[in-house]
Coordinates of C-alpha atoms in Angstrom, one line a residue:
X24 CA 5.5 19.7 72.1
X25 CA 8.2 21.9 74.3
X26 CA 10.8 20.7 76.1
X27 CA 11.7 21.0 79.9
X28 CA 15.3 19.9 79.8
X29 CA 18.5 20.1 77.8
X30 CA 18.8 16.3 78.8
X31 CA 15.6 15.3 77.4
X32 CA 15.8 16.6 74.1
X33 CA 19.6 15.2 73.6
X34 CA 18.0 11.5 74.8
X35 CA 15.3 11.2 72.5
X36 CA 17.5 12.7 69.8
X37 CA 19.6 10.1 70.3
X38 CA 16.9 7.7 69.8
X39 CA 15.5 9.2 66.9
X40 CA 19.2 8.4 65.5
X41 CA 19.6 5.6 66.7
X42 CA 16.7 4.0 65.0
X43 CA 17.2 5.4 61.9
X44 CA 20.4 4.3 61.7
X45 CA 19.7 0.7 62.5
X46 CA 18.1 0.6 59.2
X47 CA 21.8 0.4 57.6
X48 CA 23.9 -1.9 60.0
X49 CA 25.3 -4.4 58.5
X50 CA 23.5 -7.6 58.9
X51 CA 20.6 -6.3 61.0
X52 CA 18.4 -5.2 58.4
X53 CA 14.9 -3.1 59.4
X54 CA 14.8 -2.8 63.4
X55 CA 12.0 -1.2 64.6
X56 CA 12.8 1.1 67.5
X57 CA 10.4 1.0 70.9
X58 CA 6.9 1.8 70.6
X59 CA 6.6 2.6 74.3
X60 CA 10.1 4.6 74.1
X61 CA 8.9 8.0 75.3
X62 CA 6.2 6.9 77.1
X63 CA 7.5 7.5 80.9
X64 CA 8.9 11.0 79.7
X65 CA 5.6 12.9 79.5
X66 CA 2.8 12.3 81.4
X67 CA 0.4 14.4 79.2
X68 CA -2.9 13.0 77.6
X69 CA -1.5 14.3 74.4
X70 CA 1.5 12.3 75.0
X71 CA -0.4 9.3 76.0
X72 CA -2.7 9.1 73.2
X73 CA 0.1 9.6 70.7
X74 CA 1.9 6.9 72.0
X75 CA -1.1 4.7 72.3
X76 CA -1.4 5.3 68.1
X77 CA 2.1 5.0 67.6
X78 CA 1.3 1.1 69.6
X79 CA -1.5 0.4 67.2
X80 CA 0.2 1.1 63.8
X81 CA 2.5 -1.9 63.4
X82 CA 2.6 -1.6 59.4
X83 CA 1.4 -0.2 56.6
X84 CA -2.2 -1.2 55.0
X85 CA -2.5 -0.7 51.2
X86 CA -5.0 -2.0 49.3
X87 CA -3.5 -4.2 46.1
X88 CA -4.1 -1.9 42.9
X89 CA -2.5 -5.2 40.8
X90 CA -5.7 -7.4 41.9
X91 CA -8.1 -5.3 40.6
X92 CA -6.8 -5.3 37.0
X93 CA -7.9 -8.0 35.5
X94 CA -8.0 -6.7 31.4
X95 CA -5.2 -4.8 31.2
X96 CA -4.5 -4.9 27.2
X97 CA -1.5 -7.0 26.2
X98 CA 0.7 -3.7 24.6
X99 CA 0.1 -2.1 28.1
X100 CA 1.0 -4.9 30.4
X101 CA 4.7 -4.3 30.5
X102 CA 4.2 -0.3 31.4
X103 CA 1.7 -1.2 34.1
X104 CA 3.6 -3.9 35.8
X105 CA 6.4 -1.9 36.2
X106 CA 4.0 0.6 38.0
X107 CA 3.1 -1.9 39.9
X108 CA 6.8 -2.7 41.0
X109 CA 6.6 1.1 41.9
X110 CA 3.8 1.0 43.8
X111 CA 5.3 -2.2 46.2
X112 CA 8.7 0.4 46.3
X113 CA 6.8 3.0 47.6
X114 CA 5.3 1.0 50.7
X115 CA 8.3 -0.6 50.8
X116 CA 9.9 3.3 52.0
X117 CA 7.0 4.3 53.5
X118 CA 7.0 0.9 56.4
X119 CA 11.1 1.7 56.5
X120 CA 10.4 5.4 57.7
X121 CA 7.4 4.0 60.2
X122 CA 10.1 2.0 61.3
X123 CA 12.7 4.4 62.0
X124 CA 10.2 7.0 63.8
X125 CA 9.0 5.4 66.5
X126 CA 10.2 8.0 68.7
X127 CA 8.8 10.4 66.4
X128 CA 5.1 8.6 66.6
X129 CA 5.1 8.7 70.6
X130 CA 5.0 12.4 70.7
X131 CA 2.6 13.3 67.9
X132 CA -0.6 11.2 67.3
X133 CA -0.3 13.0 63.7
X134 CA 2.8 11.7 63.1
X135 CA 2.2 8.5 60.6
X136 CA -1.2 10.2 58.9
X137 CA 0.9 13.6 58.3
X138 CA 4.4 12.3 57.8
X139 CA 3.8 8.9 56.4
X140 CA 0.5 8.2 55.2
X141 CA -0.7 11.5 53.6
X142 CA 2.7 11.8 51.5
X143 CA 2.4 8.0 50.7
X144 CA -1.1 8.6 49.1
X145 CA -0.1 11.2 46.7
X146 CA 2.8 9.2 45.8
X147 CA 0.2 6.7 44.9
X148 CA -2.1 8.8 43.4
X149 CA 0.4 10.0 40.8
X150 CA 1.3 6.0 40.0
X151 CA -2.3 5.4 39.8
X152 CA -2.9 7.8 36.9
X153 CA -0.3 6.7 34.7
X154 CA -1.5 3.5 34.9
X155 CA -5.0 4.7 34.0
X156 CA -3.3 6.6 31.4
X157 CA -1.1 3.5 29.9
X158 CA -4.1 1.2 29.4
X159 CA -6.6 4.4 28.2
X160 CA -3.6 4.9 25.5
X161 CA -3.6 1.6 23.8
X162 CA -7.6 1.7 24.2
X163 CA -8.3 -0.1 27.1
X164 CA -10.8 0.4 29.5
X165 CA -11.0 3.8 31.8
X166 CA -10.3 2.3 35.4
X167 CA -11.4 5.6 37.3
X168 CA -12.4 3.4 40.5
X169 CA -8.6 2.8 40.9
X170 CA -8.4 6.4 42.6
X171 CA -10.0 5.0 45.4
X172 CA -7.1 2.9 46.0
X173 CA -4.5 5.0 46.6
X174 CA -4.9 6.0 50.3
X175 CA -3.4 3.7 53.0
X176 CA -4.2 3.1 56.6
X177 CA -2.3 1.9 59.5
X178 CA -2.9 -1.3 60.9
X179 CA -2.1 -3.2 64.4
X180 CA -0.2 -6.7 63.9
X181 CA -3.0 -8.6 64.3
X182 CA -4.1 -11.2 62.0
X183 CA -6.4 -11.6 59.7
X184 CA -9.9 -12.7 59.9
X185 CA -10.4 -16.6 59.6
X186 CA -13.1 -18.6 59.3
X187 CA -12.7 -21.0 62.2
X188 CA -11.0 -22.3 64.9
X189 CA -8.6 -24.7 62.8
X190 CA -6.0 -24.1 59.5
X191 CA -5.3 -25.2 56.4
X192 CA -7.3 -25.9 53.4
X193 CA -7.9 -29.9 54.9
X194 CA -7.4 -31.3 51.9
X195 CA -5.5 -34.4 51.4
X196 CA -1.9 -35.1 49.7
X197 CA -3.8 -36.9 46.7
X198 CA -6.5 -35.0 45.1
X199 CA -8.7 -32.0 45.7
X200 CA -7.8 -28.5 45.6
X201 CA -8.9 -26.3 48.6
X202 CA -10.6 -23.5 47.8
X203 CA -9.1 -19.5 48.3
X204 CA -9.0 -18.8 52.0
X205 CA -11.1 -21.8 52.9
X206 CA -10.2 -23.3 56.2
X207 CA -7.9 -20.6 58.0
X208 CA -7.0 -20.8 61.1
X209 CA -8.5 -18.0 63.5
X210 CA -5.7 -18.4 66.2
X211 CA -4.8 -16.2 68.4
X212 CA -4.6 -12.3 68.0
X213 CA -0.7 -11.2 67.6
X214 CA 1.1 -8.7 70.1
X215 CA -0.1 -5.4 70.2
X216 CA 2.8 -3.2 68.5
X217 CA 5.9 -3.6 66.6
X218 CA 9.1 -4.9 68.4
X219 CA 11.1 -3.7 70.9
X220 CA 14.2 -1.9 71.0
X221 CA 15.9 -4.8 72.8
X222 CA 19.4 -2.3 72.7
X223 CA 19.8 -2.6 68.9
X224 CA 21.9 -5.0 66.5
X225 CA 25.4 -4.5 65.7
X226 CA 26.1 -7.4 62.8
X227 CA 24.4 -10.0 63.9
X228 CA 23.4 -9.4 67.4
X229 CA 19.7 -10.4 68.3
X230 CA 17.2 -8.0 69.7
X231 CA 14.7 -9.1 72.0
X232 CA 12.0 -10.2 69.9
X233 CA 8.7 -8.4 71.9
X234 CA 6.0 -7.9 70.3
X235 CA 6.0 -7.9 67.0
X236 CA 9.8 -8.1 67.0
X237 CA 11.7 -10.5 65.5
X238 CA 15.5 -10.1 65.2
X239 CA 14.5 -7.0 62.1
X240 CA 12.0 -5.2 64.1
X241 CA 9.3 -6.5 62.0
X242 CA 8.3 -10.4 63.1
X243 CA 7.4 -13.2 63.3
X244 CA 5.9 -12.4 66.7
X245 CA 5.3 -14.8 69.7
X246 CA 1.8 -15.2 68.4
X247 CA 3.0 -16.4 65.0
X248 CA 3.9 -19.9 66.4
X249 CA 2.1 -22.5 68.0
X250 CA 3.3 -26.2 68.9
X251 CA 1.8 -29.0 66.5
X252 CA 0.8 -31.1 69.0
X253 CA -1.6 -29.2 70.5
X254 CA -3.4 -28.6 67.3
X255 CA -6.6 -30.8 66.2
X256 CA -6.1 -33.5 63.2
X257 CA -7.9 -30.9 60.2
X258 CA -7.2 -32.6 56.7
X259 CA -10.0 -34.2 54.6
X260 CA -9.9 -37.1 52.6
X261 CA -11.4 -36.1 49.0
X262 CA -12.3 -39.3 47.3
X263 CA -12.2 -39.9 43.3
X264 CA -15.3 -40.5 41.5
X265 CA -15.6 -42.4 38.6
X266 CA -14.1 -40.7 35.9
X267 CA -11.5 -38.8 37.8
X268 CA -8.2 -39.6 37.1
X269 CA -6.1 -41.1 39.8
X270 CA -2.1 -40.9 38.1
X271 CA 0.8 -39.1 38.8
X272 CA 3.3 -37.4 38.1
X273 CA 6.7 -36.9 40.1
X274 CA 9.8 -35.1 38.3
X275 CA 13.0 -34.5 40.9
X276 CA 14.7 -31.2 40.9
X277 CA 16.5 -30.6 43.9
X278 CA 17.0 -28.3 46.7
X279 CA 19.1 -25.7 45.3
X280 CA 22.2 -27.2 45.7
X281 CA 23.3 -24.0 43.4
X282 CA 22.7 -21.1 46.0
X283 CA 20.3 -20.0 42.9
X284 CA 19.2 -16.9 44.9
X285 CA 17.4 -13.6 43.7
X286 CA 15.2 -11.1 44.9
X287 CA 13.2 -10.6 41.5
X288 CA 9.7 -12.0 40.3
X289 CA 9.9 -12.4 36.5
X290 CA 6.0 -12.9 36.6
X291 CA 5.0 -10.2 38.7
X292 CA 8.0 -7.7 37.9
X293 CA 9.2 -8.6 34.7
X294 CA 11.9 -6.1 34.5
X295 CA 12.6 -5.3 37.7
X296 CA 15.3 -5.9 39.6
X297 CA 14.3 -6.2 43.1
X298 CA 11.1 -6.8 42.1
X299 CA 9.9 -9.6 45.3
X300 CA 11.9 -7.6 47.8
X301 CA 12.5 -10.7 49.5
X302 CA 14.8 -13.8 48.0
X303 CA 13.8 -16.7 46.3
X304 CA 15.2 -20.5 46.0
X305 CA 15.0 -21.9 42.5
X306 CA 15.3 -25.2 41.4
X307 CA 14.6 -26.6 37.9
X308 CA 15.3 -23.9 35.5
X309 CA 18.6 -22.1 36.2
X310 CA 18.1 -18.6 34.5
X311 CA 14.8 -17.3 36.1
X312 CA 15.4 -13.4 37.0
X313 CA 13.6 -10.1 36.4
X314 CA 14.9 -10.2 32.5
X315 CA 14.1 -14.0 31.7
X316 CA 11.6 -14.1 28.7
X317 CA 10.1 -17.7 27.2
X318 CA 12.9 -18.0 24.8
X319 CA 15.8 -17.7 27.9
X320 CA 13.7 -20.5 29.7
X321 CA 13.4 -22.4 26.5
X322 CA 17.0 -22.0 26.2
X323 CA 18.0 -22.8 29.6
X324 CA 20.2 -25.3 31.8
X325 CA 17.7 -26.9 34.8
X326 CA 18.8 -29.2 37.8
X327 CA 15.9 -31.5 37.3
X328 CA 17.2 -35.2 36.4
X329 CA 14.8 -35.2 33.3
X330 CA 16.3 -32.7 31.3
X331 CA 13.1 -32.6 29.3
X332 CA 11.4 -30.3 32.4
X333 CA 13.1 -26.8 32.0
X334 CA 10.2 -25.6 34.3
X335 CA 11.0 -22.9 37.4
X336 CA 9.9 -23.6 40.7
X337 CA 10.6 -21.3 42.9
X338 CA 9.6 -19.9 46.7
X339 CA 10.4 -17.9 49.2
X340 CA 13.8 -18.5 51.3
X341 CA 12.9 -19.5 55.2
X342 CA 15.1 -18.0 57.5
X343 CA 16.3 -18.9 61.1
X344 CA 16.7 -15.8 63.3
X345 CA 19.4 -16.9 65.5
X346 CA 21.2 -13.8 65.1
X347 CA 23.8 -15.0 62.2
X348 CA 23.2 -13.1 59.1
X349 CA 24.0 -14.4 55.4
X350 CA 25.2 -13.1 52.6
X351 CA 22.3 -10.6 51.8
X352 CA 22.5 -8.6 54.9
X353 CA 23.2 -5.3 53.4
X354 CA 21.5 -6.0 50.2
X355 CA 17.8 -5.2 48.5
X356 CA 15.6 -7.3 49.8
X357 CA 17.9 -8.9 52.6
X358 CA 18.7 -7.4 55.5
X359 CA 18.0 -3.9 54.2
X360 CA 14.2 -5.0 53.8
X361 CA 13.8 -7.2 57.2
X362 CA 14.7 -10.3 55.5
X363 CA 17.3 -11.3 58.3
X364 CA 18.9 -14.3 59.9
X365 CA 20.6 -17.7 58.3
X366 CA 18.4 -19.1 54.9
X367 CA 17.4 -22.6 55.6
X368 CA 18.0 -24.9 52.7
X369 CA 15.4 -27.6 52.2
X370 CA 16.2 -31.0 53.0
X371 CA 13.6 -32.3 50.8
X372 CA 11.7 -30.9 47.8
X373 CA 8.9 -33.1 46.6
X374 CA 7.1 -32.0 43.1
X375 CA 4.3 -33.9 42.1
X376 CA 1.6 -33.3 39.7
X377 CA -1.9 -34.7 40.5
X378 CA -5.0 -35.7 38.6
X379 CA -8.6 -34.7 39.2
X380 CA -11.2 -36.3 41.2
X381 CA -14.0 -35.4 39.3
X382 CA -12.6 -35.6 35.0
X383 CA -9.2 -36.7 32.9
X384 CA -6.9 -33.8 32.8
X385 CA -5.2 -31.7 29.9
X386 CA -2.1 -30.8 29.0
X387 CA -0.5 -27.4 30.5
X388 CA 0.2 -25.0 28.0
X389 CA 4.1 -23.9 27.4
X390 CA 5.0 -21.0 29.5
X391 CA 1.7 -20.8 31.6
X392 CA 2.8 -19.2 34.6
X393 CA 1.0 -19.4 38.3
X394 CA 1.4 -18.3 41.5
X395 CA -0.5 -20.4 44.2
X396 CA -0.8 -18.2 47.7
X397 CA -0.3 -14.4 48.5
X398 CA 2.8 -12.6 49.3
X399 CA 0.3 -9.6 50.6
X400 CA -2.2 -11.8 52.4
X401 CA -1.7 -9.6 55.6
X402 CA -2.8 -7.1 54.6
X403 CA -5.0 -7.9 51.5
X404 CA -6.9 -10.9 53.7
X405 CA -6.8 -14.4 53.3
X406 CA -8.7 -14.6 50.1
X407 CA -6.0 -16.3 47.8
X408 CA -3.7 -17.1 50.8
X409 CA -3.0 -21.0 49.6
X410 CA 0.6 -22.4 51.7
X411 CA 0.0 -25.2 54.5
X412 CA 2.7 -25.5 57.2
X413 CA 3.2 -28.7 59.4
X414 CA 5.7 -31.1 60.8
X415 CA 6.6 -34.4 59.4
X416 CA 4.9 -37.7 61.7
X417 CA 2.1 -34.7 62.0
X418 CA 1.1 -34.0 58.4
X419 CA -2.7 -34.8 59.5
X420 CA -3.0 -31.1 61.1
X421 CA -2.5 -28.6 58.7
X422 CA -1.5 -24.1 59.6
X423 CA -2.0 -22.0 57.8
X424 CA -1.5 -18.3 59.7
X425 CA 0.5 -20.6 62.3
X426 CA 4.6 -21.5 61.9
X427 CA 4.6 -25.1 63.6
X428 CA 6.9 -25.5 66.4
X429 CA 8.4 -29.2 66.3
X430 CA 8.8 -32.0 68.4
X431 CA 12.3 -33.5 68.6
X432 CA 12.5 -35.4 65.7
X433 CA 10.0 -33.8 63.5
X434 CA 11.0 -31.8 60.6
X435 CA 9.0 -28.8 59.4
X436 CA 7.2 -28.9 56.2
X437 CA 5.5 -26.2 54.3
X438 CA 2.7 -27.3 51.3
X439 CA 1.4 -25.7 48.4
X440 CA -1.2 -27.1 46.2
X441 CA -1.4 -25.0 43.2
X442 CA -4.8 -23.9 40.6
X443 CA -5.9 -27.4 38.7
X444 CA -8.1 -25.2 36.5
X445 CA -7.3 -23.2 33.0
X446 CA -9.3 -21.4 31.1
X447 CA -7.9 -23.0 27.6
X448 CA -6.4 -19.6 26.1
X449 CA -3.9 -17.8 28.3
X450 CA -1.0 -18.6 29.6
X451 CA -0.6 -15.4 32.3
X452 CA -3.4 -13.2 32.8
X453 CA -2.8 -9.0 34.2
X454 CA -3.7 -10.1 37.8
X455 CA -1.7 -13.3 37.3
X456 CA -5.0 -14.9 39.1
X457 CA -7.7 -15.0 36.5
X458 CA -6.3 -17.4 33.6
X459 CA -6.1 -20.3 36.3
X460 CA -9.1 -21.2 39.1
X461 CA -9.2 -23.7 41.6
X462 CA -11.6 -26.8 41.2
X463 CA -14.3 -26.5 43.8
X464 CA -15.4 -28.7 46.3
X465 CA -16.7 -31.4 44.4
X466 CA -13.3 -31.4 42.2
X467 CA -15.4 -30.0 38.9
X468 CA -13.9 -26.8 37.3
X469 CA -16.6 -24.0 36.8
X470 CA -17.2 -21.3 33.9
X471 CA -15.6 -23.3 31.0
X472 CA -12.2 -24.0 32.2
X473 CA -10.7 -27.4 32.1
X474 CA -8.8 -29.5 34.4
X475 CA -4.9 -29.2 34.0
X476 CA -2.2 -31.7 36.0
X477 CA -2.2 -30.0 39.3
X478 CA 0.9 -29.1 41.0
X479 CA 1.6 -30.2 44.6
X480 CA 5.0 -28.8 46.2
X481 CA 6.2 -30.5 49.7
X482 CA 9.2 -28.8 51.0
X483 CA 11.0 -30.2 54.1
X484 CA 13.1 -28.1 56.5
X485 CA 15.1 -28.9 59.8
X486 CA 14.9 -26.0 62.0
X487 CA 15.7 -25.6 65.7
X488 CA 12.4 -25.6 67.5
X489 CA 12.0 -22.0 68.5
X490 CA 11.3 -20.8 72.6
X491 CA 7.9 -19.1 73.2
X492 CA 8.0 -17.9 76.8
X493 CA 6.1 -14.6 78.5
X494 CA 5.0 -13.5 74.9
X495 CA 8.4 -13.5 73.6
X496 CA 9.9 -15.9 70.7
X497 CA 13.6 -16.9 70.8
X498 CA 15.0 -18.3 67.5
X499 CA 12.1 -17.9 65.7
X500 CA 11.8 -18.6 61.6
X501 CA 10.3 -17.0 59.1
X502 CA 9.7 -17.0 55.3
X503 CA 10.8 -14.4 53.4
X504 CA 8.1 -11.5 52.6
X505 CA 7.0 -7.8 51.9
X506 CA 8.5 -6.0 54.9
X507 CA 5.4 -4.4 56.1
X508 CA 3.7 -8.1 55.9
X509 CA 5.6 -8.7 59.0
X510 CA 6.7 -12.2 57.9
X511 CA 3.2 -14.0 59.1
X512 CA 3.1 -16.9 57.5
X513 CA -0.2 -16.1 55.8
X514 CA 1.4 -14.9 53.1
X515 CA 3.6 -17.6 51.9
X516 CA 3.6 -18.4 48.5
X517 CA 4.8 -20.6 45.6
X518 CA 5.4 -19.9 41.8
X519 CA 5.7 -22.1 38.8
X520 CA 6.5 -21.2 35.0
X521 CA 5.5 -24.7 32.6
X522 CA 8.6 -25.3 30.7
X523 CA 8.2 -28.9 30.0
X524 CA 9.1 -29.9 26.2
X525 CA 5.9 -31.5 24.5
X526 CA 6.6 -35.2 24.8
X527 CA 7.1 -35.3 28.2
X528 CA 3.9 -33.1 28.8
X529 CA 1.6 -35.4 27.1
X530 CA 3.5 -38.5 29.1
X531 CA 2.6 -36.5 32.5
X532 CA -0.8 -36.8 30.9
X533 CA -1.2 -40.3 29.9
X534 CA 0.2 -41.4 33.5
X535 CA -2.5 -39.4 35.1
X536 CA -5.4 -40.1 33.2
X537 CA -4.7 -43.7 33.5
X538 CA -3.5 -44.0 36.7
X539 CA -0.2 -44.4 36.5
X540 CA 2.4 -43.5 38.6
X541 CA 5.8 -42.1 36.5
X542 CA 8.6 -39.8 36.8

């Protein structure tokens, strides 16, 4: 598009810089520049409409090649989830250049399909075959529907499609599992767009959180949060029947008094450093990373008090954006990747195993490994999406695509309730979903698998209530995520590696098969 003035072109170079450089201040992480930036300067229907696409394409949309391999053979697993770890790199670039181009996006509707997307897609494409190629060569399956995969759309910040008016899964502390994206809450649609200008961030200094803002330029948004009290009591009381087992099991760990922070995912990534790109807390075993194998968490130090539980537990970090910064701000999967503001250590961090209401439980294999929620749930819907989130005196009304805003004296409290079903042969599966199911309604575990101890993880945060006012958030929080999930708090998740020494397994057992209640 020409040019009328000498003027013009210099300002919206200047912007053009501006924003890209924002994307390596120190302690500012990803800032998305102004959607509406150039708006006022042409008054063009070409101008117009580009800016109007450049407002709906808040992030990047990929559908999740890694769900849809489910029999990846074992001599192929390492070469294809470190593909995988590309794959999450290459949107990871791709959201950081939508980002940076705002500017760009306002003055050519093409923009994000020819500079972004289209590239992005071949990228993928080219990943895609060698993973077709890496299972093909050990003779595994051809996986020629995967091509299908590898173009990306993008999307508006809204969220995702719910079932009704009310969130969480509604189950109680005690029993049941809730079922893969049962119970979400519909909420309210988020801002339009993807954070405003706000004049920048120099080290620490807040933008204006519009939109989809957040201190990084990519959330939470104003829509993210909603005030506990005005939300309906939503959890269900699952009773058990006879036969169920009723014991449990309660081992103490910590908070992570040791700053264990990293920004890998071992079952996901193994290999990879970076592999999350966000940080994790750990508590129990102390060596977790990208390299870890079984023997290194056999062979580990953990900070539970019984030293017979080497098991990980770990989760993203939640994050006050107050416009301090921590000690990640320039680093991978910090403040480079969006993941801004002061981490939030937990003030409590309850793990309990469980029983189930319908049978006697067995033990949990050494080493299984299960992930409980979705990291991608924004953008690969609300189908595994398992976190709760709550304040404490209010534990009866349960969010799950809403961060709770407090009343004076309440605490926040996120709550996972992991899979309580194994299929009796694996201990990780390719997807790191099929080996492990949840019960269904009725507590019984379908095709074959059997009940195992499940896991319930409470973890208890005091955060500053943040200030909702005229569709903008002040303070807000956030878990850590994906940067182009926007930190919604769909997508939080937990993960667990079983690292308990036999004896102390089959006493978790005994207590909950016969009712007992141990640590």
């Amino acid at each position: 598009m020409g040019r009328t003035s000498r003027k013009r072109r210099s300002t919206l170079a200047n912007r053009a810089i501006a924003a890209s450089a924002a994307l390596a201040l120190g302690g500012g992480g990803l800032i998305a520049a102004n959607f509406y930036a150039s708006a006022h300067e042409e008054n063009s229907a070409s101008t117009r409409n580009a800016t109007t696409t450049a407002a709906r394409t808040a992030t990047i949309d990929c559908p999740d090649v890694g769900q849809q391999l489910s029999d990846v053979p074992d001599r192929a697993r390492g070469e294809v989830d470190g593909e995988l770890a590309t794959l999450d790199q290459q949107i990871t670039e791709a959201y950081q250049r939508l980002a940076a181009t705002r500017d760009a996006q306002t003055r050519d509707a093409g923009y994000v399909q020819n500079a972004i997307l289209g590239p992005l897609k071949d990228r993928r494409q080219a990943i895609i075959d060698r993973i077709q190629l890496e299972i093909t060569r050990v003779g595994g399956p051809a996986h020629a529907d995967l091509d299908r995969l590898a173009p990306c759309s993008g999307r508006p910040a809204d969220q995702p499609e719910t079932t009704d008016g009310q969130a969480g899964n509604g189950q109680d502390q005690g029993g049941q599992d809730g079922q893969n994206g049962d119970g979400q809450n519909g909420g309210g649609q988020d801002q339009n767009g993807g954070g405003q200008e706000g004049g920048g961030q120099d080290g620490g200094g807040q933008d204006q959180n519009q939109g989809n803002g957040g201190q990084a330029g990519n959330g939470p948004a104003a829509d993210d949060f909603v005030d506990i009290t005005t939300v309906q009591p939503n959890v269900k009381k699952v009773r058990t029947k006879r036969g169920g087992s009723t014991g449990t099991f309660t081992t103490s760990c910590g908070v992570n008094e040791n700053g264990n922070h990293n920004t890998d995912n071992v079952i996901v990534a193994p290999g990879v450093a970076n592999g999350a790109h966000h940080l994790h807390d750990y508590v129990g075993n102390q060596s977790n990373d990208a390299f870890a194998n079984n023997d290194t968490f056999a062979a580990a130090e953990t900070s539970c008090t019984n030293q017979g539980d080497k098991s990980s537990y770990y989760w993203p970090v939640v994050r006050v954006q107050d416009g301090s910064s921590d000690f990640d701000a320039n680093n991978d999967g910090g403040g480079k990747e969006g993941n801004v503001g002061k981490i939030l250590k937990a003030t409590q961090a309850e793990i309990k195993f469980v029983g189930n209401p319908r049978s006697k439980v067995v033990a949990m294999p050494k080493f299984l490994r299960i992930i409980t929620g979705d990291a991608k749930a924004f953008t690969n819907g609300t189908a595994n999406a398992n976190a709760n989130w709550s304040c404490t005196g209010f534990e009866n009304r349960q969010l799950s695509d809403k961060y709770p805003i407090c009343p004076e004296g309440s605490s926040v409290v996120r709550t996972f309730k992991f899979q309580s079903c194994w299929d009796g042969q694996n201990t990780d599966s390719a997807n790191h979903r099929s080996h492990v199911a949840f019960a269904d309604a009725g507590g019984n575990c379908a095709n074959g698998f059997k009940a195992i101890p499940q896991l319930q993880m409470r973890l208890v945060y005091d955060i500053p209530a943040p200030t909702v006012e005229n569709g903008q958030v002040q303070n807000p929080y956030a878990v850590d995520g994906f940067p182009e999930q926007l930190h919604k708090p769909i997508t939080d998740h937990d993960d667990f590696i079983n690292v308990f020494d036999e004896n102390l397994m089959n006493k978790m057992v005994k207590c909950i098969n016969t009712g007992k209640r141990c640590t």
